[in-house]
CSV table of N, CA, C and O in Angstrom, one decimal:
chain,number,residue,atom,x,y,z
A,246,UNK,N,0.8,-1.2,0.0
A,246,UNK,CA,0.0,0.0,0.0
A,246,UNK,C,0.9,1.2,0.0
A,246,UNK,O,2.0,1.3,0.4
A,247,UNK,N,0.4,2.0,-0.4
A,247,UNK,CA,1.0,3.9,-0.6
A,247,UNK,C,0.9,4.5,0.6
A,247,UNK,O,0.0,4.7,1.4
A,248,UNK,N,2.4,4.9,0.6
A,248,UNK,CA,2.3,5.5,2.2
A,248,UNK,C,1.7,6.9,2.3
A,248,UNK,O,1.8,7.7,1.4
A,249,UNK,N,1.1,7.2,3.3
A,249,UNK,CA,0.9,8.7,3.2
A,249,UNK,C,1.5,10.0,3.1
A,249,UNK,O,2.5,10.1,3.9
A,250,UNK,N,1.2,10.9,2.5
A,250,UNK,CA,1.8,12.2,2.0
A,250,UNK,C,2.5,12.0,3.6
A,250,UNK,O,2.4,11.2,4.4
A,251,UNK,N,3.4,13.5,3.5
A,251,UNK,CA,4.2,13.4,4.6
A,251,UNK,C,3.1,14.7,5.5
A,251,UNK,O,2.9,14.6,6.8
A,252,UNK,N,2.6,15.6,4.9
A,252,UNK,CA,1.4,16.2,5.8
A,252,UNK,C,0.0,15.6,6.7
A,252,UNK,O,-0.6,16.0,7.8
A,253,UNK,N,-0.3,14.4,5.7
A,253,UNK,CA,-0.9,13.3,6.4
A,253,UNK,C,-0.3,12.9,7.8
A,253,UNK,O,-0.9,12.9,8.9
A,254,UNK,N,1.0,12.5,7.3
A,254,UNK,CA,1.4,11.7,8.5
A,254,UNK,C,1.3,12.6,9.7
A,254,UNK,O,0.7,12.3,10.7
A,255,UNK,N,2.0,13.9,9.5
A,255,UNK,CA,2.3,14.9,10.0
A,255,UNK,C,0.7,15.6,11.0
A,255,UNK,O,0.7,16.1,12.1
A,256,UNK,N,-0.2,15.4,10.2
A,256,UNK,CA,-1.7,15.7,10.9
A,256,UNK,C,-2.2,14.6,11.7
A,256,UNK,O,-3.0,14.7,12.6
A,257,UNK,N,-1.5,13.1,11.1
A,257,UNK,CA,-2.0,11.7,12.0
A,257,UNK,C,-1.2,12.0,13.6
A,257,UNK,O,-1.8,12.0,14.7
A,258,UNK,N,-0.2,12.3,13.5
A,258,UNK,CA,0.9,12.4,14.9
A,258,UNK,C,-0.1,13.5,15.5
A,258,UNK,O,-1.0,13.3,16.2
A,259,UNK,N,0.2,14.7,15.0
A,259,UNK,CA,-0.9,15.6,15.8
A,259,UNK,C,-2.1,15.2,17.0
A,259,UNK,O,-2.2,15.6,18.1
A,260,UNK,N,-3.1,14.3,15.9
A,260,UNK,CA,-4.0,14.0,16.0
A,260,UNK,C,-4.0,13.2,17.4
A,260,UNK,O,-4.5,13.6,18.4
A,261,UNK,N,-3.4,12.1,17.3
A,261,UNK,CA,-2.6,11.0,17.9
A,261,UNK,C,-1.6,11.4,19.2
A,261,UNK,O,-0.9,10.7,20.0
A,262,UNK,N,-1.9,13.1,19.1
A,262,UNK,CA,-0.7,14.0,20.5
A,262,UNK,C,-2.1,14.3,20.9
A,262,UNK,O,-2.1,14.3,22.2
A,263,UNK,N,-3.3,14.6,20.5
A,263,UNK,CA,-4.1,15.8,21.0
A,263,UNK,C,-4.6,15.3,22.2
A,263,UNK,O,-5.3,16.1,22.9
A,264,UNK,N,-4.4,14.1,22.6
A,264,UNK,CA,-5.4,13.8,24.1
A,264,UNK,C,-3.9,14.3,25.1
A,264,UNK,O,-4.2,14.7,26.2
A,265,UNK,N,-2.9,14.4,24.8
A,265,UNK,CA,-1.8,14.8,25.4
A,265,UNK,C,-2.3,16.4,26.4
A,265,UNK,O,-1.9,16.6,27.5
A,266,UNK,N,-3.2,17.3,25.5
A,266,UNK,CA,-3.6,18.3,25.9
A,266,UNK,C,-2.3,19.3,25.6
A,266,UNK,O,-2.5,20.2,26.4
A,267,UNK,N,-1.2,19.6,24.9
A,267,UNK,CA,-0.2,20.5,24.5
A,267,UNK,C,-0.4,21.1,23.4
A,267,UNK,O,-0.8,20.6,22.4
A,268,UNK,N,-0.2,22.6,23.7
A,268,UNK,CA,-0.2,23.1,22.0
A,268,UNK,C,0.7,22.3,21.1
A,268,UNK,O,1.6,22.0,21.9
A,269,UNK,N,1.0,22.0,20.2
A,269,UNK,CA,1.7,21.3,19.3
A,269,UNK,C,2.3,22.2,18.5
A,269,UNK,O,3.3,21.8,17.8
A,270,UNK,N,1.9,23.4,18.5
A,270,UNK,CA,2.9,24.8,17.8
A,270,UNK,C,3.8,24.7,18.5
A,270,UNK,O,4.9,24.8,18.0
A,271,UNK,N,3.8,24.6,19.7
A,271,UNK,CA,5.1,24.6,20.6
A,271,UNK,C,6.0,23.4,20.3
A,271,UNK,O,7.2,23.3,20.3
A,272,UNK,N,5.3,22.7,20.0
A,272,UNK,CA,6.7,21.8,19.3
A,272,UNK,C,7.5,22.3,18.0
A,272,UNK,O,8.6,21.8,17.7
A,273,UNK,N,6.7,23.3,17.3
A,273,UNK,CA,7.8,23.6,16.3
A,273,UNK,C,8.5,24.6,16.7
A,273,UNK,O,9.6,24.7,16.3
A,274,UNK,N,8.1,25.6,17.6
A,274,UNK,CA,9.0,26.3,18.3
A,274,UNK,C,10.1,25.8,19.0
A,274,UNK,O,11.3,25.8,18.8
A,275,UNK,N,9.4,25.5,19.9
A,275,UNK,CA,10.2,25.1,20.9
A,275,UNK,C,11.9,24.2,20.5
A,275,UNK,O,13.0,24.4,20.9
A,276,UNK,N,11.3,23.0,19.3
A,276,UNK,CA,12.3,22.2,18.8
A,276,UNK,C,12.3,20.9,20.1
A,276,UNK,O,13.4,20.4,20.2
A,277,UNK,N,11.5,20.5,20.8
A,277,UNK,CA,11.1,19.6,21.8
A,277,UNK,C,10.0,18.5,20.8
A,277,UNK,O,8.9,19.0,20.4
A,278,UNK,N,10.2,17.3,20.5
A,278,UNK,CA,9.2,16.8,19.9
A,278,UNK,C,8.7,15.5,20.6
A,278,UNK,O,9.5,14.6,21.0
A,279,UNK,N,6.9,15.5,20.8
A,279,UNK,CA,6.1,15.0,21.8
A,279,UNK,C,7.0,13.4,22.0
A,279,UNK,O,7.0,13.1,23.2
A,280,UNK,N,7.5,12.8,21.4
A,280,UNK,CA,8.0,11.5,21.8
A,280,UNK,C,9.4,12.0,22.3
A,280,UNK,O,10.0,11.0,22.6
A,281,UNK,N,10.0,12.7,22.5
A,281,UNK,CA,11.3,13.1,23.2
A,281,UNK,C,11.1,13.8,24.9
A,281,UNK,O,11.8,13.8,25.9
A,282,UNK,N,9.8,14.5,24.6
A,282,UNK,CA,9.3,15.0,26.4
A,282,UNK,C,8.4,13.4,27.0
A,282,UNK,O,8.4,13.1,28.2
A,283,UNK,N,7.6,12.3,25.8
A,283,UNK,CA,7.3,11.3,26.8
A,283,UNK,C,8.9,10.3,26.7
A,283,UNK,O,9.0,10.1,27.9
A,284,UNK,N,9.5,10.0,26.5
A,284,UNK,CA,10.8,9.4,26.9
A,284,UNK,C,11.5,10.0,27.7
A,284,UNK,O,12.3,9.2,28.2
A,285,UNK,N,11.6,11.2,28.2
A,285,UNK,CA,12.0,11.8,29.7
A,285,UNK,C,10.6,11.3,30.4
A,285,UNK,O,10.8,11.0,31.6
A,286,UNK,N,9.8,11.2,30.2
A,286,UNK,CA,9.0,11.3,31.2
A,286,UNK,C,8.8,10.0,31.7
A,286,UNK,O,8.5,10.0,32.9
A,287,UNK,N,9.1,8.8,31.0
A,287,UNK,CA,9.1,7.5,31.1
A,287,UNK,C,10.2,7.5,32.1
A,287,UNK,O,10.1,7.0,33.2
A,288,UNK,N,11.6,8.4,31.6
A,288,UNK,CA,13.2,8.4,32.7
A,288,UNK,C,12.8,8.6,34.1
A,288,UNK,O,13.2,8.2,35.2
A,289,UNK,N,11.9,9.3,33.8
A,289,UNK,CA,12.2,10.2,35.1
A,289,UNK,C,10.8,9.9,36.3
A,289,UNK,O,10.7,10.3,37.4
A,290,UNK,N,10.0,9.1,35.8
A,290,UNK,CA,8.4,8.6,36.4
A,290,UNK,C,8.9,7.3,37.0
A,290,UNK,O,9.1,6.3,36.2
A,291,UNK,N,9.1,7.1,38.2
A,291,UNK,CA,9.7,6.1,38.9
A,291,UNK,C,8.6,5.3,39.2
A,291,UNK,O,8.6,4.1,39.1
A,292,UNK,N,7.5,6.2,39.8
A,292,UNK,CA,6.1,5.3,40.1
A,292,UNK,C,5.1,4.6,39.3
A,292,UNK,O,4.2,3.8,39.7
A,293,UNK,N,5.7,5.2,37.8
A,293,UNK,CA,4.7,4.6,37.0
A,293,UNK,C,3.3,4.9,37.1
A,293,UNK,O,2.5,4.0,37.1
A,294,UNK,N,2.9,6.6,37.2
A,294,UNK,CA,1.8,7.6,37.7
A,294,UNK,C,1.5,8.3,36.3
A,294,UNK,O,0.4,8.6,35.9
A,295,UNK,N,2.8,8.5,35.7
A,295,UNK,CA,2.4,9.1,34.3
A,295,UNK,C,2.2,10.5,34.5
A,295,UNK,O,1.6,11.3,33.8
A,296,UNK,N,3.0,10.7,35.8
A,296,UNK,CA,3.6,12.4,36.2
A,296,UNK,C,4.8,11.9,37.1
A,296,UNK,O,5.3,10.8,37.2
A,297,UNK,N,5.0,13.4,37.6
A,297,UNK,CA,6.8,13.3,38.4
A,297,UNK,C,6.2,13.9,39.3
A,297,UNK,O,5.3,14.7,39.1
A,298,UNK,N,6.7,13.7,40.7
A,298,UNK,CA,6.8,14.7,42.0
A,298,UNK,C,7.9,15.3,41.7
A,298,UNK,O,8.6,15.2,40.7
A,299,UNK,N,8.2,16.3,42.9
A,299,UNK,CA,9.6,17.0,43.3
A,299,UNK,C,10.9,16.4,43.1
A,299,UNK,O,11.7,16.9,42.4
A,300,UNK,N,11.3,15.1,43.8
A,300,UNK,CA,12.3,14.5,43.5
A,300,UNK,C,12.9,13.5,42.3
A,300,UNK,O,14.0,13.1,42.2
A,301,UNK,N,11.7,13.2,41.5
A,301,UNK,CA,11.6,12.6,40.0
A,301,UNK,C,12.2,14.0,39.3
A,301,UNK,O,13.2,13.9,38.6
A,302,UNK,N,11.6,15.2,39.5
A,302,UNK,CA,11.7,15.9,38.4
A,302,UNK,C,13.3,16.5,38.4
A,302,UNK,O,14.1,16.7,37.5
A,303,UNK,N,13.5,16.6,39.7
A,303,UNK,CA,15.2,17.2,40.1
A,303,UNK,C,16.1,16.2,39.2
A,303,UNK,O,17.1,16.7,38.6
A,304,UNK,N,15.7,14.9,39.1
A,304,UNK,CA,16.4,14.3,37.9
A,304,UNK,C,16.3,14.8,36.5
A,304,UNK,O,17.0,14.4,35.6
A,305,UNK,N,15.5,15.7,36.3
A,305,UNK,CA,15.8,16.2,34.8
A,305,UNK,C,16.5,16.7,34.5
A,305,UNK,O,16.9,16.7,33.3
A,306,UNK,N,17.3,17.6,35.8
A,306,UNK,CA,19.0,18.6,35.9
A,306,UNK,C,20.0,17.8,34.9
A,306,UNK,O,20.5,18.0,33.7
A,307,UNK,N,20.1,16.6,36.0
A,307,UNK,CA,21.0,16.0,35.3
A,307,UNK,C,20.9,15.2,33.9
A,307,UNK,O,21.8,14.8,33.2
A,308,UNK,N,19.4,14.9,33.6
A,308,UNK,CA,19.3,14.5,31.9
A,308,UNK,C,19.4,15.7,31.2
A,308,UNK,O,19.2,15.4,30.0
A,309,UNK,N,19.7,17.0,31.3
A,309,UNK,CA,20.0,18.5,30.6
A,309,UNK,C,20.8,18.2,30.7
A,309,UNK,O,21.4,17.9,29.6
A,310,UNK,N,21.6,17.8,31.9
A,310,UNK,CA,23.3,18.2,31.8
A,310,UNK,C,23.7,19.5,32.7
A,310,UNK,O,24.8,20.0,32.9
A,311,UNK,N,22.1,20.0,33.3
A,311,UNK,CA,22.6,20.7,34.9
A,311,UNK,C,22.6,20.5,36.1
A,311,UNK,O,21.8,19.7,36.6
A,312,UNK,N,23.7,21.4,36.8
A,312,UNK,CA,23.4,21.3,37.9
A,312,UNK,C,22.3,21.9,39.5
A,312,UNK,O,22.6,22.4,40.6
A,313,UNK,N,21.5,21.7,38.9
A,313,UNK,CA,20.5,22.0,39.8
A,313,UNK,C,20.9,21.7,41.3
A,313,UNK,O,21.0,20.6,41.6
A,314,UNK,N,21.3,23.0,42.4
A,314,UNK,CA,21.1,22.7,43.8
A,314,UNK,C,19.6,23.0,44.3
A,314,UNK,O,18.9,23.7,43.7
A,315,UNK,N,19.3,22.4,45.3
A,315,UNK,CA,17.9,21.9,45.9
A,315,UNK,C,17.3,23.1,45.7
A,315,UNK,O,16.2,22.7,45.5
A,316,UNK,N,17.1,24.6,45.7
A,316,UNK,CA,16.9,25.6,45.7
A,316,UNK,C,16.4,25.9,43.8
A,316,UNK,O,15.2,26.1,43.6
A,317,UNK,N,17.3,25.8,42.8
A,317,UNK,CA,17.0,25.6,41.5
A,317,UNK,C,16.2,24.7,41.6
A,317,UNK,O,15.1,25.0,42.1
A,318,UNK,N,16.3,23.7,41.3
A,318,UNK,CA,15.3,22.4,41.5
A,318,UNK,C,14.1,22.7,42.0
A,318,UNK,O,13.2,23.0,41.3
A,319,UNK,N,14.0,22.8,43.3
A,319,UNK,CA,12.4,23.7,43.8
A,319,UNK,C,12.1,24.6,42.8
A,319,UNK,O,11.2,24.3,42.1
A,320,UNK,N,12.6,25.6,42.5
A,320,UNK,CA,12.5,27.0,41.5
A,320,UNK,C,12.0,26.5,40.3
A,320,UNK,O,11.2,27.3,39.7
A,321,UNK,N,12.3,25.3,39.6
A,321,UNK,CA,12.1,24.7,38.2
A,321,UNK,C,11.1,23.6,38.6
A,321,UNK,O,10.7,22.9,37.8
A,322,UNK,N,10.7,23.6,39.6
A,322,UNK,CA,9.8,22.3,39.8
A,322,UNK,C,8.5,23.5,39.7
A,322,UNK,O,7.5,23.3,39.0
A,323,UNK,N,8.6,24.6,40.5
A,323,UNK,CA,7.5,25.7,41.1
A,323,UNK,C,6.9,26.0,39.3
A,323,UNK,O,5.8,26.3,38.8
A,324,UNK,N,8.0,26.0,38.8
A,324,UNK,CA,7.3,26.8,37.5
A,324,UNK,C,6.9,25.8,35.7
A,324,UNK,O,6.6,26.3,34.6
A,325,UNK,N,7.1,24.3,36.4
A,325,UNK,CA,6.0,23.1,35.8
A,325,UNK,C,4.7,23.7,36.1
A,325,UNK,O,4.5,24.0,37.3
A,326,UNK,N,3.7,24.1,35.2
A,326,UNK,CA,2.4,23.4,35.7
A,326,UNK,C,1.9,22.4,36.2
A,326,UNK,O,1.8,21.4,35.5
A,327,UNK,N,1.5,22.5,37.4
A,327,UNK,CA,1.0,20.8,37.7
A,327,UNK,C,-0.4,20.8,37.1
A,327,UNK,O,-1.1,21.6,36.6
A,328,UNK,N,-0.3,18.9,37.2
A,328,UNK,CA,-1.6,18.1,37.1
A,328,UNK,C,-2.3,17.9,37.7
A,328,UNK,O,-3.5,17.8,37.4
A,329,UNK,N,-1.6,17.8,38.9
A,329,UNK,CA,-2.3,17.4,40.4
A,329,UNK,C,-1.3,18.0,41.9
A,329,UNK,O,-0.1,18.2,41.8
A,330,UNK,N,-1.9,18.1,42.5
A,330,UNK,CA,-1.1,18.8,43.5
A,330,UNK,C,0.5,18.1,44.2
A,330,UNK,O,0.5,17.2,45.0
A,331,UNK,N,1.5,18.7,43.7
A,331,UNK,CA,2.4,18.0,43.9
A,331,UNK,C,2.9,17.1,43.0
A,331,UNK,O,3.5,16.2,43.5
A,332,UNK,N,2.8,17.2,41.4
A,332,UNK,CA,2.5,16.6,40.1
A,332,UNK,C,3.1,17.0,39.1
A,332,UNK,O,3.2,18.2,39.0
A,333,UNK,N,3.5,16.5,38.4
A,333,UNK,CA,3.7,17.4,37.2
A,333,UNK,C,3.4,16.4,35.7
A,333,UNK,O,4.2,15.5,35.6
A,334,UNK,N,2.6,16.6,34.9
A,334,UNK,CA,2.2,15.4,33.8
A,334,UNK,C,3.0,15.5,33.1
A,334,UNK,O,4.1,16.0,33.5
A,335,UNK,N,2.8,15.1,31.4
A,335,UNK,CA,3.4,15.5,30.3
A,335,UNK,C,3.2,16.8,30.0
A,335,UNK,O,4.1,17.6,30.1
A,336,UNK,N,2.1,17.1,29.8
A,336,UNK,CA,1.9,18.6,29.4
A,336,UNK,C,2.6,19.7,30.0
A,336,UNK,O,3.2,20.6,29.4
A,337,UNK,N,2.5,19.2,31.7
A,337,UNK,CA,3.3,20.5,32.5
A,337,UNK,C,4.6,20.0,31.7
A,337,UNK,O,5.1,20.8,31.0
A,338,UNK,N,5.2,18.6,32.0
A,338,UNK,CA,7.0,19.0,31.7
A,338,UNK,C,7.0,19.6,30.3
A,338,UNK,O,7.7,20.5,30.1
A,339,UNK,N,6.2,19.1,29.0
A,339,UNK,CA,6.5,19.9,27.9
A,339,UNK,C,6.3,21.6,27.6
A,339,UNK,O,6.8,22.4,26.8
A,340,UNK,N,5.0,21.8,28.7
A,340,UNK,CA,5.2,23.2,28.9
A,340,UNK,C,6.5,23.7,29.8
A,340,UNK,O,7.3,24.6,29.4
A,341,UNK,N,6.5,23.4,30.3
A,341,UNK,CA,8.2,23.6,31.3
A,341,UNK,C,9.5,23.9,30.4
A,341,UNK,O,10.2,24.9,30.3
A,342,UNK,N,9.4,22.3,29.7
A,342,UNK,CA,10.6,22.2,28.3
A,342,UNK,C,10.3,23.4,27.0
A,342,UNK,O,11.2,23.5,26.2
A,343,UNK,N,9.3,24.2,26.9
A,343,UNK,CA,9.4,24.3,25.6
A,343,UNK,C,9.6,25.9,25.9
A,343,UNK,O,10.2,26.6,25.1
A,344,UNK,N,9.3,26.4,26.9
A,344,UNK,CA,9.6,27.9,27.0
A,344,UNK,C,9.7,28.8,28.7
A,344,UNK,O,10.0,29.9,28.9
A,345,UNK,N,9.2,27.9,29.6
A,345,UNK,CA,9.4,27.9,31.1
A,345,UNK,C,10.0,27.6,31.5
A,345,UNK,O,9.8,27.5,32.7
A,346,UNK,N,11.1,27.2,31.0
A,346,UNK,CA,11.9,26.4,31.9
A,346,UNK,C,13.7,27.4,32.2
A,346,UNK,O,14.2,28.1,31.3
A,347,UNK,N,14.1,27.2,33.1
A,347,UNK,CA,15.2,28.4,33.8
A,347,UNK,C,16.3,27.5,34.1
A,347,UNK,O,17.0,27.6,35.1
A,348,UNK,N,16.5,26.3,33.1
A,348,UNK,CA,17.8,25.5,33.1
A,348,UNK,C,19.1,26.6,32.4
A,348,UNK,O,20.3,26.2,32.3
């Protein structure tokens, strides 16, 4: 069978992001694409909750490649949007990753 146009595909992924709840313009901004913020999120989700607390997320420092002291880390955790109180989902870390974030 004939594969689809590459805009197809390109509106099937979309489609296929939108229960995610992310703008997806922000992925072309940003340069963060939805399977690179859920494979951190997979890293860094210890509970297998499908969000991060405070000390899940402090490990994101070091998947950047910074050094976050406990003070940054709070600071970068405060300005995720959460999901739930004390939370942080995909949406919040890819909102976080794509233009909130103070790494």
């Amino acid at each position: 069978s004939a594969m689809p146009a590459r805009d197809d595909r390109s509106a099937e992924r979309v489609r296929s992001h939108a229960a995610d709840g992310v703008d997806h313009g922000l992925a072309l901004a940003s340069g963060f694409a939805p399977s690179a913020v859920r494979r951190l999120l997979r890293q860094l989700d210890v509970h297998g909750r499908r969000a991060v607390n405070a000390a899940e997320f402090r490990r994101l420092g070091c998947l950047l490649g910074e050094e976050w002291d406990d003070e940054d880390a709070a600071a970068n955790f405060a300005a995720a949007p959460p999901s739930r109180p004390g939370l942080v989902d995909y949406g919040g870390l890819y909102r976080w990753l794509g233009g909130d974030s103070r790494c």
